[in-house]
Amino acid sequence: MDPYKFRPSSAFDSNFWTTNYGAPVWNNDSSLTLGTRGPILLEDYHLVEKLANFERERIPERVVHARGASAKGFFEVTHDISHLTCADFLRAPGVQTPVIVRFSTVIHERGSPETLRDPRGFAVKFYTREGNFDLVGNNFPVFFVRDAMKFPDAIHAFKPNPKTNIQENWRIIDFFSHQPESLSTFAWFYDDVGIPQDYRHMEGFGVHAFTFINKAGQSHYVKFHWKPTCGVKCLLEEEAIRVGGSNHSHATKDLYDSIAAGNYPEWTLYIQVMDPAHEDSFDFDPLDMTKIWPEDILPLQPVGRLVLNKNIDNFFNENEQLAFNPAFMVPGIYFSDDKLLQARIFAYSDTQRYRLGPNYLQLPVNAPKCAHHNNHYDGFMNFMHRDEEVNYFPSKFDPVRHAERFPMPSRILTGKREKCIIEKENNFKQPGERYRSWAPDRQDRFIGRWIKALTDHRVTHEHRSIWISYWTQVDKSLGQKLASRLNARPSM
């Protein structure tokens, strides 16, 4: 190879994966973790490079969640959970914390209709006395993939074809035919809840397992659920066409008009709580975000209420520049070893620094509302007024000190460096239980949506056979109905 004559072109692609600097990649499916479950190691350069490139694909709008609407309000604690967490904003019933919430669609561009079948984002920023806590979730309790190594590919499959700029079903069918873990989310995505009526009638989920730590240092895994007090309502296909055809911003308008009229949207926050000592007793991995936690075993416990009672003052300042980050934790709440959550800790802040600049946390909508102090300044668009002479730590000339130590999970981690999948995948049980819980007409609509997806002219017979095989393992009658209507057999 003559390095002076070579120029980048897909015509020179190798037949195996490589990094941007040309090194071979032997595993493009799994992150490098400590042991089989994690946490993820920062030395996984391939993961960091893959995420960093993905996060810089679009300017200036968000790569995902570009279409969104925001509102402000408060969160009020209604039930005492101080035995589970020492988080200050959850310290006692009656405590209120100001919040800003952003609802969004995931895949489509900033001006797209809000009636498209798509997951919805449900992100809440709590302005607490101990810093911002961002609970960044969706309207589904599960996600399509469990490892962040697959996340850019999953979004690429949903995004428009790079050649035609048209979203095409065959791309979705093709990619996810390799990912049976996606069945749990497709049991939501192609269900009636795939198109919420509006944001006020939409559930929210933290999706990941998080960790609560109390003052004594005891840890519990938790999952967060937002339940709208006005109930869950969705649009079927014909309704979505009618509503979207008359107003492509119907959900944004509904949110704004409801608040302006004093009809304040409200949600109840519930948690599910799991003792980490019991996590091995399930037939799935509780930290796998493609799985829900059974509510009959781990019931929902009420925590508080979220009320949105003020519209934003400026769409650009408080929606487009509003930046969330799952890494923003407060004492008493921590991460889990969920592989995708671990990668989001890096990816979101990296995205915001690229999109809004290194000082995005100085923007009023993103800045903490409590006193804070560090030496992170200068750089593009810094507008923090400073007249200090000392910008290092420690110093005899600056009395700033470490904060009081707060409890963190102290689990001992052992394991070898590995790129692997989790041991208990169990991809078929939960979507089967969900499908069988529906009324027959709801099952028929679900099947009809899959028939439409699988009859795309670019979907091959092999693809159909794979998906029929998957859905047969989910539910035998579901697989038989799909096979009959598609005149195909499962590849089992």
GROMACS .gro file of C-alpha atoms in nm:
model
  492
    1MET     CA    1   0.000   0.000   0.000
    2ASP     CA    2   0.130   0.340  -0.098
    3PRO     CA    3   0.012   0.573   0.183
    4TYR     CA    4   0.055   0.878  -0.038
    5LYS     CA    5  -0.184   0.750  -0.307
    6PHE     CA    6  -0.454   0.617  -0.074
    7ARG     CA    7  -0.763   0.827  -0.009
    8PRO     CA    8  -1.062   0.725   0.209
    9SER     CA    9  -1.335   0.555   0.007
   10SER     CA   10  -1.580   0.276   0.075
   11ALA     CA   11  -1.430   0.109  -0.233
   12PHE     CA   12  -1.129   0.027  -0.017
   13ASP     CA   13  -1.331  -0.121   0.273
   14SER     CA   14  -1.189  -0.431   0.437
   15ASN     CA   15  -1.406  -0.738   0.486
   16PHE     CA   16  -1.380  -0.714   0.865
   17TRP     CA   17  -1.448  -0.440   1.119
   18THR     CA   18  -1.172  -0.201   1.217
   19THR     CA   19  -1.131   0.108   1.431
   20ASN     CA   20  -1.099   0.448   1.264
   21TYR     CA   21  -0.723   0.407   1.279
   22GLY     CA   22  -0.740   0.071   1.099
   23ALA     CA   23  -0.693  -0.179   1.381
   24PRO     CA   24  -0.903  -0.497   1.352
   25VAL     CA   25  -1.212  -0.529   1.575
   26TRP     CA   26  -1.284  -0.886   1.676
   27ASN     CA   27  -1.603  -0.812   1.871
   28ASN     CA   28  -1.842  -0.538   1.758
   29ASP     CA   29  -2.127  -0.660   1.980
   30SER     CA   30  -2.008  -0.637   2.341
   31SER     CA   31  -1.843  -0.375   2.558
   32LEU     CA   32  -1.526  -0.454   2.752
   33THR     CA   33  -1.632  -0.515   3.110
   34LEU     CA   34  -1.496  -0.636   3.439
   35GLY     CA   35  -1.638  -0.987   3.436
   36THR     CA   36  -1.948  -1.080   3.242
   37ARG     CA   37  -2.168  -0.802   3.376
   38GLY     CA   38  -1.955  -0.497   3.436
   39PRO     CA   39  -1.894  -0.221   3.502
   40ILE     CA   40  -1.756  -0.111   3.166
   41LEU     CA   41  -1.386  -0.027   3.140
   42LEU     CA   42  -1.286   0.314   3.008
   43GLU     CA   43  -0.998   0.147   2.825
   44ASP     CA   44  -1.246   0.005   2.571
   45TYR     CA   45  -1.127   0.247   2.304
   46HIS     CA   46  -1.344   0.089   2.035
   47LEU     CA   47  -1.661   0.157   2.237
   48VAL     CA   48  -1.558   0.515   2.313
   49GLU     CA   49  -1.463   0.580   1.950
   50LYS     CA   50  -1.787   0.429   1.822
   51LEU     CA   51  -2.001   0.635   2.059
   52ALA     CA   52  -1.801   0.955   2.007
   53ASN     CA   53  -1.838   0.931   1.630
   54PHE     CA   54  -2.207   0.854   1.658
   55GLU     CA   55  -2.271   1.151   1.886
   56ARG     CA   56  -2.119   1.389   1.631
   57GLU     CA   57  -2.322   1.277   1.330
   58ARG     CA   58  -2.576   1.559   1.330
   59ILE     CA   59  -2.546   1.935   1.364
   60PRO     CA   60  -2.700   2.133   1.509
   61GLU     CA   61  -3.004   1.933   1.619
   62ARG     CA   62  -2.985   1.631   1.846
   63VAL     CA   63  -2.889   1.299   1.690
   64VAL     CA   64  -3.185   1.143   1.873
   65HIS     CA   65  -3.475   1.314   2.053
   66ALA     CA   66  -3.455   1.614   1.816
   67ARG     CA   67  -3.831   1.674   1.825
   68GLY     CA   68  -3.939   1.774   2.173
   69ALA     CA   69  -4.145   1.994   2.401
   70SER     CA   70  -4.064   2.116   2.751
   71ALA     CA   71  -4.246   2.248   3.055
   72LYS     CA   72  -4.159   2.348   3.411
   73GLY     CA   73  -4.305   2.260   3.746
   74PHE     CA   74  -4.226   2.083   4.070
   75PHE     CA   75  -4.184   1.740   4.223
   76GLU     CA   76  -4.334   1.682   4.568
   77VAL     CA   77  -4.253   1.388   4.793
   78THR     CA   78  -4.569   1.219   4.920
   79HIS     CA   79  -4.427   0.904   5.085
   80ASP     CA   80  -4.132   0.856   5.316
   81ILE     CA   81  -3.851   0.654   5.155
   82SER     CA   82  -3.567   0.787   5.370
   83HIS     CA   83  -3.498   0.429   5.480
   84LEU     CA   84  -3.394   0.357   5.119
   85THR     CA   85  -3.202   0.670   5.018
   86CYS     CA   86  -3.026   0.966   5.173
   87ALA     CA   87  -3.104   1.183   4.868
   88ASP     CA   88  -3.185   1.526   5.009
   89PHE     CA   89  -3.475   1.601   4.772
   90LEU     CA   90  -3.644   1.276   4.884
   91ARG     CA   91  -3.582   1.337   5.255
   92ALA     CA   92  -3.944   1.369   5.373
   93PRO     CA   93  -4.305   1.401   5.257
   94GLY     CA   94  -4.395   1.755   5.159
   95VAL     CA   95  -4.051   1.845   5.020
   96GLN     CA   96  -4.081   2.016   4.682
   97THR     CA   97  -3.811   2.044   4.416
   98PRO     CA   98  -3.831   2.257   4.099
   99VAL     CA   99  -3.808   2.060   3.775
  100ILE     CA  100  -3.804   2.100   3.401
  101VAL     CA  101  -3.929   1.815   3.184
  102ARG     CA  102  -3.870   1.745   2.816
  103PHE     CA  103  -4.086   1.505   2.617
  104SER     CA  104  -3.967   1.397   2.275
  105THR     CA  105  -3.976   1.154   1.990
  106VAL     CA  106  -3.656   0.958   1.936
  107ILE     CA  107  -3.576   0.897   1.572
  108HIS     CA  108  -3.721   1.170   1.356
  109GLU     CA  109  -3.597   1.520   1.285
  110ARG     CA  110  -3.689   1.839   1.468
  111GLY     CA  111  -3.984   1.932   1.244
  112SER     CA  112  -4.134   1.584   1.211
  113PRO     CA  113  -4.496   1.501   1.301
  114GLU     CA  114  -4.558   1.400   1.661
  115THR     CA  115  -4.792   1.122   1.547
  116LEU     CA  116  -4.527   0.887   1.408
  117ARG     CA  117  -4.476   0.542   1.562
  118ASP     CA  118  -4.164   0.597   1.766
  119PRO     CA  119  -4.045   0.566   2.126
  120ARG     CA  120  -4.090   0.884   2.331
  121GLY     CA  121  -3.840   1.040   2.563
  122PHE     CA  122  -3.947   1.135   2.916
  123ALA     CA  123  -3.663   1.332   3.077
  124VAL     CA  124  -3.688   1.510   3.414
  125LYS     CA  125  -3.427   1.749   3.552
  126PHE     CA  126  -3.456   1.798   3.929
  127TYR     CA  127  -3.289   2.120   4.052
  128THR     CA  128  -3.202   1.987   4.399
  129ARG     CA  129  -3.008   2.149   4.685
  130GLU     CA  130  -2.727   1.903   4.617
  131GLY     CA  131  -2.703   1.962   4.242
  132ASN     CA  132  -2.905   1.850   3.943
  133PHE     CA  133  -3.046   1.500   3.920
  134ASP     CA  134  -3.146   1.396   3.568
  135LEU     CA  135  -3.384   1.103   3.529
  136VAL     CA  136  -3.364   1.044   3.154
  137GLY     CA  137  -3.608   0.776   3.039
  138ASN     CA  138  -3.864   0.670   2.780
  139ASN     CA  139  -4.231   0.582   2.755
  140PHE     CA  140  -4.138   0.212   2.728
  141PRO     CA  141  -3.990   0.029   3.030
  142VAL     CA  142  -3.746  -0.165   2.810
  143PHE     CA  143  -3.505  -0.090   2.526
  144PHE     CA  144  -3.413  -0.261   2.198
  145VAL     CA  145  -3.053  -0.356   2.287
  146ARG     CA  146  -2.873  -0.419   2.614
  147ASP     CA  147  -2.516  -0.325   2.522
  148ALA     CA  148  -2.411   0.024   2.415
  149MET     CA  149  -2.183  -0.123   2.151
  150LYS     CA  150  -2.500  -0.192   1.951
  151PHE     CA  151  -2.669   0.144   2.017
  152PRO     CA  152  -2.533   0.343   1.721
  153ASP     CA  153  -2.623   0.056   1.487
  154ALA     CA  154  -2.974   0.029   1.631
  155ILE     CA  155  -3.038   0.400   1.577
  156HIS     CA  156  -2.884   0.386   1.229
  157ALA     CA  157  -3.129   0.109   1.140
  158PHE     CA  158  -3.423   0.327   1.248
  159LYS     CA  159  -3.286   0.642   1.087
  160PRO     CA  160  -3.346   0.721   0.716
  161ASN     CA  161  -3.153   0.527   0.457
  162PRO     CA  162  -2.831   0.727   0.403
  163LYS     CA  163  -2.874   0.689   0.027
  164THR     CA  164  -3.242   0.785  -0.005
  165ASN     CA  165  -3.298   0.976   0.325
  166ILE     CA  166  -3.617   0.772   0.372
  167GLN     CA  167  -3.692   0.562   0.679
  168GLU     CA  168  -3.740   0.209   0.545
  169ASN     CA  169  -3.878  -0.094   0.728
  170TRP     CA  170  -3.640  -0.342   0.569
  171ARG     CA  171  -3.345  -0.179   0.745
  172ILE     CA  172  -3.516  -0.216   1.085
  173ILE     CA  173  -3.621  -0.574   1.010
  174ASP     CA  174  -3.272  -0.663   0.888
  175PHE     CA  175  -3.071  -0.526   1.181
  176PHE     CA  176  -3.299  -0.648   1.457
  177SER     CA  177  -3.327  -0.994   1.301
  178HIS     CA  178  -2.981  -1.035   1.456
  179GLN     CA  179  -3.099  -0.908   1.797
  180PRO     CA  180  -3.362  -1.133   1.962
  181GLU     CA  181  -3.321  -0.923   2.277
  182SER     CA  182  -3.524  -0.656   2.094
  183LEU     CA  183  -3.845  -0.863   2.115
  184SER     CA  184  -3.939  -0.715   2.453
  185THR     CA  185  -3.935  -0.362   2.315
  186PHE     CA  186  -4.104  -0.455   1.988
  187ALA     CA  187  -4.387  -0.595   2.201
  188TRP     CA  188  -4.434  -0.231   2.307
  189PHE     CA  189  -4.329  -0.054   1.988
  190TYR     CA  190  -4.582  -0.233   1.762
  191ASP     CA  191  -4.849  -0.239   2.031
  192ASP     CA  192  -5.122   0.025   2.056
  193VAL     CA  193  -4.901   0.228   2.293
  194GLY     CA  194  -4.657   0.293   2.006
  195ILE     CA  195  -4.829   0.626   1.932
  196PRO     CA  196  -4.925   0.818   2.249
  197GLN     CA  197  -5.226   1.048   2.216
  198ASP     CA  198  -5.016   1.331   2.358
  199TYR     CA  199  -4.755   1.384   2.626
  200ARG     CA  200  -5.004   1.435   2.910
  201HIS     CA  201  -5.145   1.083   2.863
  202MET     CA  202  -4.809   0.908   2.843
  203GLU     CA  203  -4.625   0.689   3.091
  204GLY     CA  204  -4.258   0.734   3.166
  205PHE     CA  205  -3.992   0.490   3.281
  206GLY     CA  206  -3.635   0.528   3.402
  207VAL     CA  207  -3.580   0.200   3.208
  208HIS     CA  208  -3.247   0.116   3.377
  209ALA     CA  209  -3.194  -0.025   3.722
  210PHE     CA  210  -3.044   0.239   3.950
  211THR     CA  211  -2.912   0.214   4.306
  212PHE     CA  212  -3.049   0.377   4.619
  213ILE     CA  213  -2.811   0.416   4.915
  214ASN     CA  214  -2.929   0.515   5.262
  215LYS     CA  215  -2.735   0.691   5.537
  216ALA     CA  216  -2.617   0.358   5.679
  217GLY     CA  217  -2.464   0.266   5.343
  218GLN     CA  218  -2.723  -0.001   5.259
  219SER     CA  219  -2.793  -0.037   4.887
  220HIS     CA  220  -3.103  -0.140   4.692
  221TYR     CA  221  -3.168  -0.156   4.320
  222VAL     CA  222  -3.461   0.058   4.203
  223LYS     CA  223  -3.660   0.121   3.888
  224PHE     CA  224  -3.859   0.440   3.832
  225HIS     CA  225  -4.212   0.462   3.688
  226TRP     CA  226  -4.412   0.775   3.600
  227LYS     CA  227  -4.790   0.716   3.584
  228PRO     CA  228  -5.011   0.998   3.444
  229THR     CA  229  -5.301   1.080   3.673
  230CYS     CA  230  -5.526   1.140   3.371
  231GLY     CA  231  -5.458   0.789   3.239
  232VAL     CA  232  -5.275   0.644   2.939
  233LYS     CA  233  -5.429   0.717   2.599
  234CYS     CA  234  -5.295   0.630   2.254
  235LEU     CA  235  -5.374   0.683   1.887
  236LEU     CA  236  -5.450   0.402   1.646
  237GLU     CA  237  -5.329   0.433   1.288
  238GLU     CA  238  -5.636   0.606   1.143
  239GLU     CA  239  -5.651   0.852   1.431
  240ALA     CA  240  -5.280   0.927   1.401
  241ILE     CA  241  -5.318   1.005   1.030
  242ARG     CA  242  -5.611   1.237   1.099
  243VAL     CA  243  -5.447   1.416   1.394
  244GLY     CA  244  -5.105   1.444   1.231
  245GLY     CA  245  -5.257   1.562   0.906
  246SER     CA  246  -5.424   1.856   1.079
  247ASN     CA  247  -5.137   1.955   1.309
  248HIS     CA  248  -4.791   1.802   1.308
  249SER     CA  249  -4.723   1.968   1.649
  250HIS     CA  250  -5.039   1.847   1.818
  251ALA     CA  251  -4.867   1.712   2.132
  252THR     CA  252  -4.660   2.026   2.184
  253LYS     CA  253  -4.972   2.240   2.142
  254ASP     CA  254  -5.173   2.019   2.378
  255LEU     CA  255  -4.906   2.047   2.648
  256TYR     CA  256  -4.874   2.425   2.612
  257ASP     CA  257  -5.250   2.489   2.595
  258SER     CA  258  -5.328   2.264   2.892
  259ILE     CA  259  -5.080   2.443   3.117
  260ALA     CA  260  -5.191   2.786   2.994
  261ALA     CA  261  -5.551   2.694   3.080
  262GLY     CA  262  -5.456   2.580   3.431
  263ASN     CA  263  -5.515   2.214   3.352
  264TYR     CA  264  -5.177   2.111   3.489
  265PRO     CA  265  -5.046   1.770   3.380
  266GLU     CA  266  -4.954   1.546   3.672
  267TRP     CA  267  -4.777   1.214   3.718
  268THR     CA  268  -4.722   0.990   4.019
  269LEU     CA  269  -4.371   0.857   4.068
  270TYR     CA  270  -4.347   0.494   4.173
  271ILE     CA  271  -4.044   0.280   4.239
  272GLN     CA  272  -3.975  -0.091   4.237
  273VAL     CA  273  -3.717  -0.199   4.494
  274MET     CA  274  -3.492  -0.504   4.480
  275ASP     CA  275  -3.245  -0.631   4.736
  276PRO     CA  276  -2.919  -0.696   4.546
  277ALA     CA  277  -2.887  -1.021   4.742
  278HIS     CA  278  -3.191  -1.152   4.551
  279GLU     CA  279  -3.086  -1.061   4.197
  280ASP     CA  280  -2.973  -1.414   4.111
  281SER     CA  281  -3.314  -1.560   4.201
  282PHE     CA  282  -3.475  -1.448   3.872
  283ASP     CA  283  -3.466  -1.626   3.536
  284PHE     CA  284  -3.332  -1.307   3.378
  285ASP     CA  285  -3.065  -1.054   3.469
  286PRO     CA  286  -3.234  -0.770   3.663
  287LEU     CA  287  -2.978  -0.523   3.528
  288ASP     CA  288  -3.064  -0.613   3.168
  289MET     CA  289  -3.262  -0.316   3.034
  290THR     CA  290  -3.447  -0.536   2.784
  291LYS     CA  291  -3.636  -0.681   3.082
  292ILE     CA  292  -3.906  -0.553   3.315
  293TRP     CA  293  -3.927  -0.645   3.682
  294PRO     CA  294  -4.244  -0.845   3.762
  295GLU     CA  295  -4.478  -0.621   3.959
  296ASP     CA  296  -4.637  -0.916   4.140
  297ILE     CA  297  -4.295  -0.989   4.295
  298LEU     CA  298  -4.160  -0.633   4.316
  299PRO     CA  299  -4.469  -0.413   4.355
  300LEU     CA  300  -4.486  -0.045   4.267
  301GLN     CA  301  -4.437   0.182   4.568
  302PRO     CA  302  -4.553   0.546   4.548
  303VAL     CA  303  -4.294   0.817   4.610
  304GLY     CA  304  -4.430   1.153   4.499
  305ARG     CA  305  -4.603   1.359   4.235
  306LEU     CA  306  -4.479   1.559   3.939
  307VAL     CA  307  -4.681   1.867   3.842
  308LEU     CA  308  -4.611   2.081   3.535
  309ASN     CA  309  -4.761   2.423   3.604
  310LYS     CA  310  -4.552   2.666   3.395
  311ASN     CA  311  -4.479   2.686   3.026
  312ILE     CA  312  -4.128   2.760   2.912
  313ASP     CA  313  -4.047   3.123   2.832
  314ASN     CA  314  -3.840   3.064   2.520
  315PHE     CA  315  -3.835   2.750   2.307
  316PHE     CA  316  -3.471   2.777   2.204
  317ASN     CA  317  -3.335   2.860   2.548
  318GLU     CA  318  -3.539   2.606   2.743
  319ASN     CA  319  -3.591   2.328   2.491
  320GLU     CA  320  -3.323   2.329   2.225
  321GLN     CA  321  -3.048   2.420   2.473
  322LEU     CA  322  -3.192   2.202   2.749
  323ALA     CA  323  -2.939   1.922   2.803
  324PHE     CA  324  -2.992   1.605   3.007
  325ASN     CA  325  -2.733   1.361   3.129
  326PRO     CA  326  -2.791   1.029   3.310
  327ALA     CA  327  -2.452   1.081   3.475
  328PHE     CA  328  -2.599   1.361   3.689
  329MET     CA  329  -2.653   1.185   4.021
  330VAL     CA  330  -2.692   1.321   4.373
  331PRO     CA  331  -2.581   1.161   4.701
  332GLY     CA  332  -2.815   0.873   4.780
  333ILE     CA  333  -2.866   0.769   4.415
  334TYR     CA  334  -2.610   0.587   4.205
  335PHE     CA  335  -2.569   0.382   3.890
  336SER     CA  336  -2.594   0.007   3.846
  337ASP     CA  337  -2.380  -0.218   3.628
  338ASP     CA  338  -2.636  -0.203   3.347
  339LYS     CA  339  -2.407  -0.201   3.042
  340LEU     CA  340  -2.603   0.056   2.845
  341LEU     CA  341  -2.639   0.288   3.143
  342GLN     CA  342  -2.265   0.269   3.202
  343ALA     CA  343  -2.200   0.391   2.848
  344ARG     CA  344  -2.462   0.666   2.872
  345ILE     CA  345  -2.261   0.812   3.160
  346PHE     CA  346  -1.996   0.899   2.902
  347ALA     CA  347  -2.202   0.945   2.589
  348TYR     CA  348  -2.451   1.211   2.699
  349SER     CA  349  -2.196   1.457   2.834
  350ASP     CA  350  -1.980   1.398   2.528
  351THR     CA  351  -2.279   1.474   2.305
  352GLN     CA  352  -2.367   1.794   2.490
  353ARG     CA  353  -2.011   1.927   2.481
  354TYR     CA  354  -2.007   1.869   2.107
  355ARG     CA  355  -2.352   2.010   2.039
  356LEU     CA  356  -2.366   2.301   2.284
  357GLY     CA  357  -2.000   2.348   2.377
  358PRO     CA  358  -1.782   2.265   2.678
  359ASN     CA  359  -1.962   2.521   2.895
  360TYR     CA  360  -2.315   2.398   2.830
  361LEU     CA  361  -2.373   2.369   3.206
  362GLN     CA  362  -2.341   2.747   3.237
  363LEU     CA  363  -2.657   2.793   3.029
  364PRO     CA  364  -2.934   2.896   3.272
  365VAL     CA  365  -3.163   2.603   3.192
  366ASN     CA  366  -2.881   2.355   3.260
  367ALA     CA  367  -2.697   2.525   3.546
  368PRO     CA  368  -2.748   2.393   3.899
  369LYS     CA  369  -2.955   2.619   4.123
  370CYS     CA  370  -2.746   2.548   4.432
  371ALA     CA  371  -2.409   2.697   4.522
  372HIS     CA  372  -2.127   2.519   4.340
  373HIS     CA  373  -1.753   2.557   4.294
  374ASN     CA  374  -1.481   2.405   4.076
  375ASN     CA  375  -1.201   2.505   3.842
  376HIS     CA  376  -1.369   2.397   3.517
  377TYR     CA  377  -1.380   2.714   3.313
  378ASP     CA  378  -1.242   2.894   3.008
  379GLY     CA  379  -1.303   2.731   2.670
  380PHE     CA  380  -1.564   2.818   2.408
  381MET     CA  381  -1.856   3.036   2.518
  382ASN     CA  382  -1.754   3.068   2.880
  383PHE     CA  383  -1.953   3.352   3.038
  384MET     CA  384  -1.882   3.289   3.404
  385HIS     CA  385  -1.747   3.605   3.571
  386ARG     CA  386  -1.443   3.516   3.781
  387ASP     CA  387  -1.187   3.735   3.954
  388GLU     CA  388  -1.008   3.472   4.163
  389GLU     CA  389  -0.633   3.435   4.142
  390VAL     CA  390  -0.627   3.072   4.251
  391ASN     CA  391  -0.756   2.818   3.999
  392TYR     CA  392  -0.603   2.504   4.145
  393PHE     CA  393  -0.664   2.279   4.443
  394PRO     CA  394  -0.552   2.266   4.718
  395SER     CA  395  -0.427   2.609   4.812
  396LYS     CA  396  -0.347   2.795   5.134
  397PHE     CA  397  -0.505   3.102   4.973
  398ASP     CA  398  -0.842   2.937   4.904
  399PRO     CA  399  -1.047   2.792   5.193
  400VAL     CA  400  -1.252   2.560   4.968
  401ARG     CA  401  -1.243   2.202   5.092
  402HIS     CA  402  -1.380   1.860   5.014
  403ALA     CA  403  -1.749   1.806   5.082
  404GLU     CA  404  -1.855   1.568   5.355
  405ARG     CA  405  -1.828   1.209   5.246
  406PHE     CA  406  -2.155   1.046   5.146
  407PRO     CA  407  -2.228   0.673   5.111
  408MET     CA  408  -2.164   0.494   4.782
  409PRO     CA  409  -2.209   0.127   4.686
  410SER     CA  410  -1.911  -0.067   4.820
  411ARG     CA  411  -1.955  -0.396   4.640
  412ILE     CA  412  -1.624  -0.571   4.574
  413LEU     CA  413  -1.566  -0.616   4.200
  414THR     CA  414  -1.364  -0.906   4.065
  415GLY     CA  415  -1.332  -1.053   3.720
  416LYS     CA  416  -1.124  -1.065   3.408
  417ARG     CA  417  -1.149  -0.834   3.109
  418GLU     CA  418  -1.416  -0.978   2.882
  419LYS     CA  419  -1.633  -0.896   2.583
  420CYS     CA  420  -1.937  -1.112   2.622
  421ILE     CA  421  -2.313  -1.121   2.655
  422ILE     CA  422  -2.492  -1.164   2.986
  423GLU     CA  423  -2.557  -1.521   3.094
  424LYS     CA  424  -2.936  -1.514   3.139
  425GLU     CA  425  -3.072  -1.365   2.815
  426ASN     CA  426  -3.424  -1.516   2.831
  427ASN     CA  427  -3.538  -1.308   2.532
  428PHE     CA  428  -3.878  -1.471   2.471
  429LYS     CA  429  -4.064  -1.511   2.800
  430GLN     CA  430  -4.162  -1.152   2.883
  431PRO     CA  431  -4.284  -1.049   2.535
  432GLY     CA  432  -4.494  -1.368   2.532
  433GLU     CA  433  -4.653  -1.280   2.865
  434ARG     CA  434  -4.729  -0.931   2.739
  435TYR     CA  435  -4.884  -1.055   2.415
  436ARG     CA  436  -5.106  -1.305   2.595
  437SER     CA  437  -5.231  -1.032   2.832
  438TRP     CA  438  -5.396  -0.842   2.545
  439ALA     CA  439  -5.752  -0.871   2.421
  440PRO     CA  440  -5.790  -1.049   2.083
  441ASP     CA  441  -5.847  -0.726   1.888
  442ARG     CA  442  -5.529  -0.577   2.031
  443GLN     CA  443  -5.338  -0.892   1.936
  444ASP     CA  444  -5.477  -0.865   1.582
  445ARG     CA  445  -5.358  -0.505   1.549
  446PHE     CA  446  -5.013  -0.609   1.668
  447ILE     CA  447  -5.001  -0.889   1.411
  448GLY     CA  448  -5.120  -0.652   1.138
  449ARG     CA  449  -4.836  -0.410   1.208
  450TRP     CA  450  -4.583  -0.692   1.186
  451ILE     CA  451  -4.736  -0.818   0.862
  452LYS     CA  452  -4.695  -0.470   0.717
  453ALA     CA  453  -4.332  -0.450   0.834
  454LEU     CA  454  -4.243  -0.798   0.706
  455THR     CA  455  -4.400  -0.749   0.363
  456ASP     CA  456  -4.170  -0.460   0.275
  457HIS     CA  457  -4.038  -0.536  -0.073
  458ARG     CA  458  -3.677  -0.538   0.051
  459VAL     CA  459  -3.747  -0.786   0.333
  460THR     CA  460  -3.622  -1.128   0.227
  461HIS     CA  461  -3.773  -1.470   0.285
  462GLU     CA  462  -3.487  -1.538   0.525
  463HIS     CA  463  -3.578  -1.230   0.730
  464ARG     CA  464  -3.942  -1.341   0.751
  465SER     CA  465  -3.840  -1.688   0.860
  466ILE     CA  466  -3.617  -1.549   1.135
  467TRP     CA  467  -3.887  -1.322   1.271
  468ILE     CA  468  -4.151  -1.595   1.256
  469SER     CA  469  -3.906  -1.813   1.448
  470TYR     CA  470  -3.862  -1.543   1.711
  471TRP     CA  471  -4.233  -1.478   1.754
  472THR     CA  472  -4.309  -1.852   1.761
  473GLN     CA  473  -4.073  -1.882   2.058
  474VAL     CA  474  -4.251  -1.584   2.214
  475ASP     CA  475  -4.595  -1.739   2.160
  476LYS     CA  476  -4.670  -2.041   1.944
  477SER     CA  477  -5.009  -1.915   1.822
  478LEU     CA  478  -4.859  -1.574   1.736
  479GLY     CA  479  -4.592  -1.742   1.525
  480GLN     CA  480  -4.849  -1.962   1.352
  481LYS     CA  481  -5.067  -1.663   1.261
  482LEU     CA  482  -4.771  -1.474   1.119
  483ALA     CA  483  -4.653  -1.779   0.924
  484SER     CA  484  -5.000  -1.839   0.781
  485ARG     CA  485  -5.050  -1.482   0.664
  486LEU     CA  486  -4.696  -1.452   0.528
  487ASN     CA  487  -4.692  -1.800   0.373
  488ALA     CA  488  -4.357  -1.869   0.537
  489ARG     CA  489  -4.203  -2.101   0.792
  490PRO     CA  490  -3.983  -2.029   1.092
  491SER     CA  491  -3.610  -2.091   1.061
  492MET     CA  492  -3.600  -2.325   1.363
   0.00000   0.00000   0.00000
